[in-house]
Coordinates of C-alpha atoms in Angstrom, one line a residue:
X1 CA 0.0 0.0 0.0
X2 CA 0.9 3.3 -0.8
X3 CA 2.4 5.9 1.8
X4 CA -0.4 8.7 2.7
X5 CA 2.6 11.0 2.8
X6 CA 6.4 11.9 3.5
X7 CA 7.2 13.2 7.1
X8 CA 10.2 14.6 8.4
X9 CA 10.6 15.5 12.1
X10 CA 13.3 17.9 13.4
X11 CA 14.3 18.2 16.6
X12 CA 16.8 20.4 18.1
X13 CA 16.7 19.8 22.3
X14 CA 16.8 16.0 23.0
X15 CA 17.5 12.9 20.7
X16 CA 15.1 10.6 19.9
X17 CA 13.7 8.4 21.0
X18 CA 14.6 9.9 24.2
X19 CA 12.0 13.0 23.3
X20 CA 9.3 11.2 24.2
X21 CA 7.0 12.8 22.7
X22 CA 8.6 13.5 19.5
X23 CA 9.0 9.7 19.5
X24 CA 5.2 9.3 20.2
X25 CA 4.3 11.2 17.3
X26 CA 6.3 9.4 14.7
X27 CA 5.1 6.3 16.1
X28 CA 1.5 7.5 15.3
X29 CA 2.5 8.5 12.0
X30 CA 4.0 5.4 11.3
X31 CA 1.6 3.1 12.2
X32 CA -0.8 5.2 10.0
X33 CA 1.1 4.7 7.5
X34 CA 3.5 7.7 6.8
X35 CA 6.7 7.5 5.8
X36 CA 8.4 9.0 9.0
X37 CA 12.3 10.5 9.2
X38 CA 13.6 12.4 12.4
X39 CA 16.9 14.8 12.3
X40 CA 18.1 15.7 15.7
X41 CA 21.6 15.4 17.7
X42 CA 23.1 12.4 19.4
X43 CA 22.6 12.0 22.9
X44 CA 25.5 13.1 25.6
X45 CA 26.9 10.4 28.2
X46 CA 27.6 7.8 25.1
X47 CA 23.5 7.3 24.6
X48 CA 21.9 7.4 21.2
X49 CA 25.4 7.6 19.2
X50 CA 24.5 6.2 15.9
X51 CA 24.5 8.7 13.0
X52 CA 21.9 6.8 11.2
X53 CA 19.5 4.2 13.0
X54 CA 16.5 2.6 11.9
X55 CA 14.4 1.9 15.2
X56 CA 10.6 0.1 14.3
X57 CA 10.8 1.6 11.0
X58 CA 11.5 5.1 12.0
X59 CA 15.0 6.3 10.3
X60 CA 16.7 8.4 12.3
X61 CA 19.7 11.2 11.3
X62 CA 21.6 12.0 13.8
X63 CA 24.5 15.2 14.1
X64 CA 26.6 15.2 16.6
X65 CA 25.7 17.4 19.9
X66 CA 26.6 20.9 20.4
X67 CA 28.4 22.0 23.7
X68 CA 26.6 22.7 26.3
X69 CA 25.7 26.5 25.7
X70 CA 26.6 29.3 28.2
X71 CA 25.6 33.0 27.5
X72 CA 24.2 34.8 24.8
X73 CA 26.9 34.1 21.9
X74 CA 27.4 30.0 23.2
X75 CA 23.2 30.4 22.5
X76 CA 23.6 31.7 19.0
X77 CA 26.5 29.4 18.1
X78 CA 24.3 26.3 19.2
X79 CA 21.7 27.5 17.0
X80 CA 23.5 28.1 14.0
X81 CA 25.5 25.1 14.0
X82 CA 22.5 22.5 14.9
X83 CA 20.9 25.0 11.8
X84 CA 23.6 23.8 9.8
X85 CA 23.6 20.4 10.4
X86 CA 19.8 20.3 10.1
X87 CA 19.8 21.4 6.9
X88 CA 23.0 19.4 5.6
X89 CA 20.8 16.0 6.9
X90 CA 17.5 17.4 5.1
X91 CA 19.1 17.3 1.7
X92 CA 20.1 13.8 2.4
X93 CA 16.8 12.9 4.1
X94 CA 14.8 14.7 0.6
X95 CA 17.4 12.9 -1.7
X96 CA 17.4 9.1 -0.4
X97 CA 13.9 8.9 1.6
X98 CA 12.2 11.8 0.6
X99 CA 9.6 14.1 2.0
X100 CA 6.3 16.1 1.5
X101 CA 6.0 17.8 5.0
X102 CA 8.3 18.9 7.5
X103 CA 7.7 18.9 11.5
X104 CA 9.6 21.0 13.2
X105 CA 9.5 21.4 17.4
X106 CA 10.5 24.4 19.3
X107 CA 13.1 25.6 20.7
X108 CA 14.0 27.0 18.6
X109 CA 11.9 28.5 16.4
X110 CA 14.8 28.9 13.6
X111 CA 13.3 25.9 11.4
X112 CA 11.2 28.0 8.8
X113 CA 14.0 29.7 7.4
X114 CA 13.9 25.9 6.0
X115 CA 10.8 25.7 5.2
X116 CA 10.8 29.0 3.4
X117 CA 13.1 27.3 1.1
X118 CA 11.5 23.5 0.8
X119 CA 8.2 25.5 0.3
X120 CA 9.5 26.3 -3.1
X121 CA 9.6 23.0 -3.8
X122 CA 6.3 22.1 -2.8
X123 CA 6.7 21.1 0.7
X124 CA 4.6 22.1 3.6
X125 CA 5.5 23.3 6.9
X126 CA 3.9 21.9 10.5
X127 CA 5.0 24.1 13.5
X128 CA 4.8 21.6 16.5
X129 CA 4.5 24.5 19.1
X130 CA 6.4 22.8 22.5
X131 CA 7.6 25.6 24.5
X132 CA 6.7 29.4 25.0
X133 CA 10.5 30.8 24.1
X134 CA 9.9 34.6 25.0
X135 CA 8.3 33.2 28.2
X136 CA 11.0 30.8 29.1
X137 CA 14.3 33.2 28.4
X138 CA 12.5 35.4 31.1
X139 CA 11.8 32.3 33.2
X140 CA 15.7 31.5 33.0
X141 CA 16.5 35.1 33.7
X142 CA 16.6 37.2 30.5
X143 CA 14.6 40.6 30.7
X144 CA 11.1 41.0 29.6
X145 CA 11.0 43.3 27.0
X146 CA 14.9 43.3 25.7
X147 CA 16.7 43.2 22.8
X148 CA 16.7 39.5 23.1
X149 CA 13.2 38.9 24.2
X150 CA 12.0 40.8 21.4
X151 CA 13.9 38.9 18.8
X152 CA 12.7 35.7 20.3
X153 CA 8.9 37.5 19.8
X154 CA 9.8 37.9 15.9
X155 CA 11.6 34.0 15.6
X156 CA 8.1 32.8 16.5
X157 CA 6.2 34.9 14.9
X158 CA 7.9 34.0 11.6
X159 CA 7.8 30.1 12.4
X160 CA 3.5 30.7 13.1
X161 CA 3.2 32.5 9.8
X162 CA 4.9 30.1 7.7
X163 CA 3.3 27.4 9.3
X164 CA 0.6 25.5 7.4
X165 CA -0.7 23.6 10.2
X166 CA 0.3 24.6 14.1
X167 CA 0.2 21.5 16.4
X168 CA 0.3 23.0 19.7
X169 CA 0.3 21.3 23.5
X170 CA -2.6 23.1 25.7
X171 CA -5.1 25.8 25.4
X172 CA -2.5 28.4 26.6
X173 CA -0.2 27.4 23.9
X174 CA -3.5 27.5 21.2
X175 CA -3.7 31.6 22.2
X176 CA -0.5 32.2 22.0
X177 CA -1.2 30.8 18.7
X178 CA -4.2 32.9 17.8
X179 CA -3.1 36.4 19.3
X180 CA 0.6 36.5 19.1
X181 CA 0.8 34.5 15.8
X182 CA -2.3 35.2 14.1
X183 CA -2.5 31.8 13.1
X184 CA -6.2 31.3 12.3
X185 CA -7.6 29.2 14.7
X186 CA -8.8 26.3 11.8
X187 CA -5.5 25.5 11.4
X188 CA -4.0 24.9 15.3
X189 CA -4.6 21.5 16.4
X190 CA -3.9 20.4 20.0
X191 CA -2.2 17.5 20.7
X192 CA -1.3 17.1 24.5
X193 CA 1.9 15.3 25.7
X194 CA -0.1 12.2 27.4
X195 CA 1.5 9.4 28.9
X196 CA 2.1 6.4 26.7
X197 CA 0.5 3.4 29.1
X198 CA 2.8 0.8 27.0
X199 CA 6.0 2.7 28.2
X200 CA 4.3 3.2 31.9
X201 CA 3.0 -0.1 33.5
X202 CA 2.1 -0.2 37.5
X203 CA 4.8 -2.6 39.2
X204 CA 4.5 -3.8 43.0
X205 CA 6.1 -1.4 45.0
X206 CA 9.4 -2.0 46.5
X207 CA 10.0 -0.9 49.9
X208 CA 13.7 -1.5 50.1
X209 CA 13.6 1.4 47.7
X210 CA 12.4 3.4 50.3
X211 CA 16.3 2.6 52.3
X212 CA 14.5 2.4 55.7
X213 CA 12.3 5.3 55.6
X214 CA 8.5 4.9 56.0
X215 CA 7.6 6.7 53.1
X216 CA 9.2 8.1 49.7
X217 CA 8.6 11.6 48.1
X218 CA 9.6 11.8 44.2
X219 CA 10.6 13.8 41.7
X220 CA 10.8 13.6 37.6
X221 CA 11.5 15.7 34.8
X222 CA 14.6 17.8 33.7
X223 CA 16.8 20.0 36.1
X224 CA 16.9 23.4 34.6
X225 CA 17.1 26.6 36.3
X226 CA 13.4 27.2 35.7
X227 CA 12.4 24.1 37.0
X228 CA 12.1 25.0 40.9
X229 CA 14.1 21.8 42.0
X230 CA 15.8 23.9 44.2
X231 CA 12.6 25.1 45.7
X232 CA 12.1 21.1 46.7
X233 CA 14.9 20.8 48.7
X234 CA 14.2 24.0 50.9
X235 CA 10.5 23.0 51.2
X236 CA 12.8 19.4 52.1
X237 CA 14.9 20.8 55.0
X238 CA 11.8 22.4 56.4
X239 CA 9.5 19.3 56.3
X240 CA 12.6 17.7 58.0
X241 CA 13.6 20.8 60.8
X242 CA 10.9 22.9 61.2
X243 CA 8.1 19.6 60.8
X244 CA 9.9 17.1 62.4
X245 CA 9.4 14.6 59.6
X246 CA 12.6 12.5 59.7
X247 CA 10.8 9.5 58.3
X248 CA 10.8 10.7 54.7
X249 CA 13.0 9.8 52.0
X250 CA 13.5 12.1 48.4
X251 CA 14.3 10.8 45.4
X252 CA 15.1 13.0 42.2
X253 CA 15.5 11.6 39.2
X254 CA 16.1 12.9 35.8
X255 CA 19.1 14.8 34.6
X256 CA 20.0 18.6 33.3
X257 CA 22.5 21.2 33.5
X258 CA 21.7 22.2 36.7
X259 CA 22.2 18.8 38.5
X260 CA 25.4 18.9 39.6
X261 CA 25.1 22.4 41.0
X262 CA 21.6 20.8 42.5
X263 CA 23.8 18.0 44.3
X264 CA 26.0 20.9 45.4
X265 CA 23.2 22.2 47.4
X266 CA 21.6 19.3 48.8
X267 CA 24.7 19.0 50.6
X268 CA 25.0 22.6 51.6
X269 CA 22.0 22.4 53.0
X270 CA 22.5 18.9 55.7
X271 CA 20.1 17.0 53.4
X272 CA 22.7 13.9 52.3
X273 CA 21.2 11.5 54.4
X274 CA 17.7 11.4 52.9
X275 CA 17.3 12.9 49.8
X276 CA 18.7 11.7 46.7
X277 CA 19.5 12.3 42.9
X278 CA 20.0 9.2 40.7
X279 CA 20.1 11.5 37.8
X280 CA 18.4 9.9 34.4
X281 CA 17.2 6.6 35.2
X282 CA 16.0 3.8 32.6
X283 CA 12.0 3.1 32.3
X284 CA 12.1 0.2 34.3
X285 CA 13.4 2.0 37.1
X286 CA 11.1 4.9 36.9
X287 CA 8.5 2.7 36.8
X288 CA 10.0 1.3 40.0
X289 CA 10.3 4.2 41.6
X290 CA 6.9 5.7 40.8
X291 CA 5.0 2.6 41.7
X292 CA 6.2 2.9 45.4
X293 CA 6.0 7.1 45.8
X294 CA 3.5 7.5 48.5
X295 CA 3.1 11.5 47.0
X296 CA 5.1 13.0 43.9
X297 CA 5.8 16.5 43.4
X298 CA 5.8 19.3 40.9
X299 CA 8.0 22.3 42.5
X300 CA 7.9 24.3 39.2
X301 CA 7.6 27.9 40.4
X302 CA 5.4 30.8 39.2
X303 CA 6.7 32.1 35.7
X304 CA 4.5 32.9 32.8
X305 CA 6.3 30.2 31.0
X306 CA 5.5 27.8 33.5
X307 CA 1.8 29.1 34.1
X308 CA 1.3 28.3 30.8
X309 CA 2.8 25.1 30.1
X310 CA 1.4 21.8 30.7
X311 CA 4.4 19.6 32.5
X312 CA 4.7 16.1 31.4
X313 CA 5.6 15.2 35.0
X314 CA 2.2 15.9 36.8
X315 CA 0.5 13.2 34.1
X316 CA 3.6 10.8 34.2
X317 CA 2.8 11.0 38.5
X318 CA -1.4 10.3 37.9
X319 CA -0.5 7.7 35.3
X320 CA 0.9 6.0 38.4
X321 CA -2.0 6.7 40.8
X322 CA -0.1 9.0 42.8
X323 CA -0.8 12.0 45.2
X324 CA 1.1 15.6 43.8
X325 CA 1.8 18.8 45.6
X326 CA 2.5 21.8 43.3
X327 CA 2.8 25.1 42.8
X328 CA -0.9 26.3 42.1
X329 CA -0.3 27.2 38.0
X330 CA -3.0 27.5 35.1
X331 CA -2.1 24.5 33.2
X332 CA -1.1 22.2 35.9
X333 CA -4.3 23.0 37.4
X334 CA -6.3 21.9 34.6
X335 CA -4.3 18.7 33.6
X336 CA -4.2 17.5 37.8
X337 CA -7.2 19.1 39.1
X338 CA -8.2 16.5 42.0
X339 CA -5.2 14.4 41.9
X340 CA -2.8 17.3 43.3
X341 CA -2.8 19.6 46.1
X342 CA -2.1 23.3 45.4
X343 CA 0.9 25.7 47.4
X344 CA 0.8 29.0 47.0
X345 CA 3.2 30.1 43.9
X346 CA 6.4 29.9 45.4
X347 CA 5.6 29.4 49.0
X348 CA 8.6 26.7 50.0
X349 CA 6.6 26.4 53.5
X350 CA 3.4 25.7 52.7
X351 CA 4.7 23.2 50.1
X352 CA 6.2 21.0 52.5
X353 CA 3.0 21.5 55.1
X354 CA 1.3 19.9 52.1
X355 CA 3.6 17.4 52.1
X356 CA 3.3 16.8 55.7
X357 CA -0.7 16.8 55.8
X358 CA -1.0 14.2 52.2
X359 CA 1.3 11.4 53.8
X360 CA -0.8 11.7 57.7
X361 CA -4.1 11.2 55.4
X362 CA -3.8 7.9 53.4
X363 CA -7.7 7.7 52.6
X364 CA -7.6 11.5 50.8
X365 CA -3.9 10.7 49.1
X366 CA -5.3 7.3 47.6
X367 CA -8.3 8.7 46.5
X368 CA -6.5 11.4 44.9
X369 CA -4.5 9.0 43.0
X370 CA -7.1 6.9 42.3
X371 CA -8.9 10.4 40.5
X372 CA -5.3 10.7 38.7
X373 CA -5.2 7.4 37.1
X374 CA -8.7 7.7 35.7
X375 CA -8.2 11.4 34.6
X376 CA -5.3 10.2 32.5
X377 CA -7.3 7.0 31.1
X378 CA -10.1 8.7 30.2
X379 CA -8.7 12.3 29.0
X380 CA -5.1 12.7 29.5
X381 CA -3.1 9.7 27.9
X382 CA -1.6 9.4 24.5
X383 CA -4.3 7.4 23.1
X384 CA -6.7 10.4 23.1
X385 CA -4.0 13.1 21.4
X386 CA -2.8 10.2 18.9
X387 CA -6.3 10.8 16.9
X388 CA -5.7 14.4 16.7
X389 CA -2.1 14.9 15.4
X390 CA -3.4 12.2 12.7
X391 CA -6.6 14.4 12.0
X392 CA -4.0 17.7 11.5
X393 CA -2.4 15.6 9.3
X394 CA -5.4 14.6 6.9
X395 CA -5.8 18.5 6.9
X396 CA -2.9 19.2 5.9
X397 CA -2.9 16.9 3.0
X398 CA -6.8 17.2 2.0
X399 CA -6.0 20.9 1.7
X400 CA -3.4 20.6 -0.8

């Protein structure tokens, strides 16, 4: 049987299949029949080397990694060289494989400066709209309003109006979309990040993972300045001095540039003895670890970046039937609703009294989870966006 279509995938942040979304939508694709090829760099600590891998019929192009950026001009080198190597792979891609359509996910939005020029060939253009840039320079410091806010403003205002079809994450992300892009709102599809229940099964809990303690407190996702993982080891120290809890035991896991300044401070701060980081762990081991949490949390402070972003964590946690204390935030508000319990933006004290009060009430923490898991089943997992990236894709093509 003939391919419905072409489709080539670029992306610039994390290798696939480690983007687990990125991986999720080719997948789809895939299995709908597309003809599916992903650009993106290797992976760092020897993971996801190969230049060129074919993984369940997926081919993959690989370039190796950029060095970890620091400052403004280690920013703009990054982008111009994965540019580069993008574009170098995308005439191989277009000359062995082909393609009618390429995908490309922010950040950054520098991809339709390639489209621009594939478009005169007859290709078309999907913007699959991940991140808030503008909002997350200003969540990892840069000024609102700047040189280098405003040119982040105009990269993603180019990449919405050269898109022909804008898959986007959440309903924030959609009006971003329709007011700052002036995309019209027939073409912007939403396709949430849901968890994939073939990649996240339920295991017995294991309490020897819990080294002793009666009960185990966990954390997933990246470490980046924004995320307000330093926020969960003051809110930590206080459940531990100021609550008397000394029966709890954190675990961290996931890895980012600011883990090893993150262990730093763990140990500034007396906390060696019960909280730890494992840094990236495999799926088993999540699975592991997330199917003997008593409560998870999501410490991600107030930012308009992260008001407005939907974080994969909080519907990795209810996929697991857990308990989560957060920050209270727009989108992680929607996507949790009864399965978390909400700290004022911010407030490392109140955070931990959360803490404190879910693990003394195991009827209202179980029920919690229990609303989690069937939030996700029946709204929230991957099974329910799958149908929609597929029906942005029939657009697309039907409107050829």
């Amino acid at each position: 049987m003939a391919s419905p279509g072409k489709i080539l995938i670029i992306v610039q942040n994390l290798p696939v299949p480690f983007d687990r979304r990125v991986w999720l939508e080719a997948e789809t694709l895939k299995e709908a029949g597309y003809r599916v090829s992903v650009i993106c760099p290797t992976g760092k600590h020897g993971k996801f080397q190969a230049r060129h891998e074919v993984l369940d019929d997926i081919h993959i192009y690989r370039y190796p990694a950029p060095p970890e950026a620091n400052g403004v001009l280690g920013y703009v080198f990054e982008f111009a060289y994965c540019w580069v190597m993008t574009a170098l792979l995308s005439v191989k891609v277009c000359l062995t494989r082909g393609f009618d359509v390429i995908q490309a996910c922010n950040p950054p939005e520098t991809y339709f400066l390639l489209a621009w020029f594939y478009k005169l060939f007859g290709k078309r253009f999907v913007f699959d709209h991940h991140d808030l840039s503008p909002e997350m320079f200003v969540a990892k410091g840069g000024r609102k309003g700047g040189v280098l806010y405003r040119g982040l403003l105009l990269l993603e205002k180019l990449t919405f109006k050269t898109a022909d079809v804008v898959i986007t994450t959440n309903q924030s992300h959609r009006e971003i979309a329709l007011k700052r892009g002036g995309v019209s709102e027939d073409v912007i599809f939403i396709v949430r990040s849901g968890p994939d229940f073939q990649r996240l099964r339920i295991l017995p809990p294991e309490e020897e993972l819990k080294e002793g303690f009666h009960y185990l407190v966990c954390y997933l996702g990246e470490m980046c300045k924004q995320d307000g993982v330093d926020l969960a080891l003051y809110a930590a120290k206080h459940l531990r001095e100021k609550l008397g809890r000394d029966d709890v035991k954190f675990v961290f896991m996931g890895g980012g540039p600011e883990l090893d300044r993150l262990r730093d401070l763990k140990s500034d701060l007396g906390l060696d003895d019960f909280v730890e980081f494992t840094g990236r762990v495999s799926d088993h081991d999540l699975c592991r670890y997330l199917s003997t949490a008593d409560v998870c949390i999501d410490p991600d402070p107030y930012t308009e970046w992260a008001d407005q972003s939907t974080m994969n964590k909080i519907m990795e946690y209810m996929a697991f039937g857990k308990p989560i204390v957060a920050f209270d935030l727009t989108e992680g508000r929607f996507s949790a609703q009864e399965a978390a319990v909400y700290a004022k933006p911010n407030d490392v004290q109140e955070f931990a009294r959360l803490i404190d009060d879910l693990l003394d009430d195991e009827p209202r923490h179980q029920a919690m989870g229990r609303f989690g898991r069937r939030r996700v089943e029946d709204a929230l997992s991957w099974e329910h966006s799958a149908p929609v990236l597929l029906q942005a894709y029939r657009f697309l093509f039907e409107s050829e």
